[in-house]
mmCIF file of C-alpha atoms in Angstrom:
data_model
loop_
_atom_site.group_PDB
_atom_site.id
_atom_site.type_symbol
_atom_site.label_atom_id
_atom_site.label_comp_id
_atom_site.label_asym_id
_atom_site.label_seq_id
_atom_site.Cartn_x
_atom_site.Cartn_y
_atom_site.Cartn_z
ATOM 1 C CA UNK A 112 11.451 -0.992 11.628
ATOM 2 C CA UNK A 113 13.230 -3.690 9.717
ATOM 3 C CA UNK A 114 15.241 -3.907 6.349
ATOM 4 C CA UNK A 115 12.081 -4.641 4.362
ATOM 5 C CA UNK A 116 10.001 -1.580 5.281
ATOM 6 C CA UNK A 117 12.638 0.479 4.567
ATOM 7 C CA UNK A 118 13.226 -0.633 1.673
ATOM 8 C CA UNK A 119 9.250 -0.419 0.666
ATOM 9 C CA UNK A 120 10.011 3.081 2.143
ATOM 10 C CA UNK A 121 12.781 3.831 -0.298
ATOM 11 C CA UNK A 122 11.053 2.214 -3.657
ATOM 12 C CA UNK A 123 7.635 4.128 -3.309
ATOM 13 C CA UNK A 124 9.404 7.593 -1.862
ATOM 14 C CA UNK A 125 9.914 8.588 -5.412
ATOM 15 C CA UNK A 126 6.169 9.052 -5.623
ATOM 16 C CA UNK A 127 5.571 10.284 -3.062
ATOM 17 C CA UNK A 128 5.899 10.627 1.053
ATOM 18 C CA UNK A 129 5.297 7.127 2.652
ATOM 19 C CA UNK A 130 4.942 6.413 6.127
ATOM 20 C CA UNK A 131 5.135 3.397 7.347
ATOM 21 C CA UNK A 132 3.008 2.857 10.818
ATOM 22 C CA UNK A 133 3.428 -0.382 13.314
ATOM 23 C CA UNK A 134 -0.280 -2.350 13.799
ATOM 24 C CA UNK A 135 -1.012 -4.992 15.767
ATOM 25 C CA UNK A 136 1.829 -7.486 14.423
ATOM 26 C CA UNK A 137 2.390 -6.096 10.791
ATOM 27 C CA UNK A 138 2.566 -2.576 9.676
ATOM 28 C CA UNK A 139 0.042 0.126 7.975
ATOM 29 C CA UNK A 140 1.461 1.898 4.707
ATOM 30 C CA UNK A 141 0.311 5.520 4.021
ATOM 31 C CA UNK A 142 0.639 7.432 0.829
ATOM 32 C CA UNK A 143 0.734 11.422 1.364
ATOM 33 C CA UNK A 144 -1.476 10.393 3.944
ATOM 34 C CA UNK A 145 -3.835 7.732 2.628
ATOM 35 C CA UNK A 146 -3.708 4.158 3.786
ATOM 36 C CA UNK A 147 -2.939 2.221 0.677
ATOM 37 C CA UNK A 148 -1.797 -1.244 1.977
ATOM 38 C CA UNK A 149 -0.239 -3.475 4.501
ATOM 39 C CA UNK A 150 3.255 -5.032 5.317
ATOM 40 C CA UNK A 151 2.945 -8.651 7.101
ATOM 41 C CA UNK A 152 6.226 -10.974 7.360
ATOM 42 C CA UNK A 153 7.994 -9.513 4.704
ATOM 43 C CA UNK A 154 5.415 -9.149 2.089
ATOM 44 C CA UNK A 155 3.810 -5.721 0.848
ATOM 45 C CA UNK A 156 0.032 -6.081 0.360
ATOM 46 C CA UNK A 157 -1.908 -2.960 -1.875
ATOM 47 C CA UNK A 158 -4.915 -2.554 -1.353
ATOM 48 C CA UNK A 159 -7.841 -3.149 -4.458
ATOM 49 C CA UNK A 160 -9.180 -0.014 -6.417
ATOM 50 C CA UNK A 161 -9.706 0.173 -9.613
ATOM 51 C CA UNK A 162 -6.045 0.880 -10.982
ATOM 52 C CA UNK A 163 -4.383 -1.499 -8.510
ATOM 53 C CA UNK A 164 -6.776 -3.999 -10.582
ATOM 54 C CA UNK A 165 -5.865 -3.470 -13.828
ATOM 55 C CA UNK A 166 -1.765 -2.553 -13.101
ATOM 56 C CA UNK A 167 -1.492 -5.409 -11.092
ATOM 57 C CA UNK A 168 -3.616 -7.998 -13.601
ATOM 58 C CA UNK A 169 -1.042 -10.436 -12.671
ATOM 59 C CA UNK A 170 -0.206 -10.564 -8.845
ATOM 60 C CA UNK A 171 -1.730 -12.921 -6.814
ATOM 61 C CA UNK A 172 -4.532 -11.956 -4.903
ATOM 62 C CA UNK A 173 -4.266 -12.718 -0.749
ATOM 63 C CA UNK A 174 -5.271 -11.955 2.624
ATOM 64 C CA UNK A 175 -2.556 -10.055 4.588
ATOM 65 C CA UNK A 176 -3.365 -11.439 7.469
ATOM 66 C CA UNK A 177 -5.275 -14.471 9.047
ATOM 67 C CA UNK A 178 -8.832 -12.851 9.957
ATOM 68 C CA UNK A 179 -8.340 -10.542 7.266
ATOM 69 C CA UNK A 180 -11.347 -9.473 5.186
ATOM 70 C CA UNK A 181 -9.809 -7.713 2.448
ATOM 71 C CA UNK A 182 -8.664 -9.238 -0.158
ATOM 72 C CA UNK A 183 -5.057 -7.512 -1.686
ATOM 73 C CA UNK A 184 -2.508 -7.517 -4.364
ATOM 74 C CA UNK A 185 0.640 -8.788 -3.289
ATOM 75 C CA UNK A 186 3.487 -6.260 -4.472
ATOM 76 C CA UNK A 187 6.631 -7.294 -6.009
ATOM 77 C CA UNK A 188 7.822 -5.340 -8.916
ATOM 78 C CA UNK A 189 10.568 -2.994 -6.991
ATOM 79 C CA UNK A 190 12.426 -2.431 -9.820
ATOM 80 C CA UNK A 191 9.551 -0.765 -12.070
ATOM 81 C CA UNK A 192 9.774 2.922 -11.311
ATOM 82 C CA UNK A 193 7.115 4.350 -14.157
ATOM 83 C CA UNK A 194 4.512 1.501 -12.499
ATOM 84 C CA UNK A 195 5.131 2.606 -8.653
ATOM 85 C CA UNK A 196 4.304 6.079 -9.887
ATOM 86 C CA UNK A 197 1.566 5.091 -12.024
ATOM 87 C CA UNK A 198 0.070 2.681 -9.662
ATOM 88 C CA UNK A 199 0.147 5.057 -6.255
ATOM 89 C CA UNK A 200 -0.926 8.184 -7.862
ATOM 90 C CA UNK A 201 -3.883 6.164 -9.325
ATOM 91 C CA UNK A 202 -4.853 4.402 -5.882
ATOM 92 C CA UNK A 203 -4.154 7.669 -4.144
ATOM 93 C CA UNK A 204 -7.041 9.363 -6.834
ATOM 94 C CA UNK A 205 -9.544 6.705 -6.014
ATOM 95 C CA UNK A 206 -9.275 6.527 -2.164
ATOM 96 C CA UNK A 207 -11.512 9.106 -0.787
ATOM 97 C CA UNK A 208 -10.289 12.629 0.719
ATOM 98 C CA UNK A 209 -9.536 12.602 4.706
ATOM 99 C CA UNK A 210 -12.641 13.733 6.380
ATOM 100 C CA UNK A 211 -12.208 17.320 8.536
ATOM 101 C CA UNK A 212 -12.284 16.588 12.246
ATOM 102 C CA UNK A 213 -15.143 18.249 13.650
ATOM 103 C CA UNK A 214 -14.582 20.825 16.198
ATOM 104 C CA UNK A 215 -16.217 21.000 19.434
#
């Protein structure tokens, strides 16, 4: 894992437990357990809901990845603690609940 991720890792662990998961050439970002965005070549990409909209009014809009089809915020404010919080407890409310594994 390199400096960058790490640093993601450090910035949003205040709100919560991240985990940070190699894919295919970038990396997957989890918050207590829900995919919220992407990290591709240094850049941290969060996915859309409805607070990531309105928090984020003013970060450009991208695709992660070539061959992407979701469109995402690019991150950058690091040094806004009350935001992070804000932000990934709001994305974490509107991303649906895990579904239970069905047992055999």
């Amino acid at each position: 894992m390199n400096e960058f991720n790490e640093y993601v890792r450090d910035v949003f662990s205040a709100a919560g437990e991240i985990v940070i998961r190699s894919m295919m050439g970038g990396y997957l970002v989890y918050f207590n357990g829900k995919l919220i965005g992407d990290i591709c070549g240094n850049e941290l990409f969060l996915k859309r809901t409805p607070t990531s909209d309105r928090l984020l009014v003013d970060s450009e809009l991208r695709y992660p990845y070539e061959g992407s089809k979701t469109l995402m915020h690019v991150f950058d404010s690091f040094g806004d603690k009350t935001l992070i919080q804000e932000l990934l407890n709001g994305m974490y409310a509107e991303f649906p609940e895990k579904k239970a594994k069905k047992s055999k």
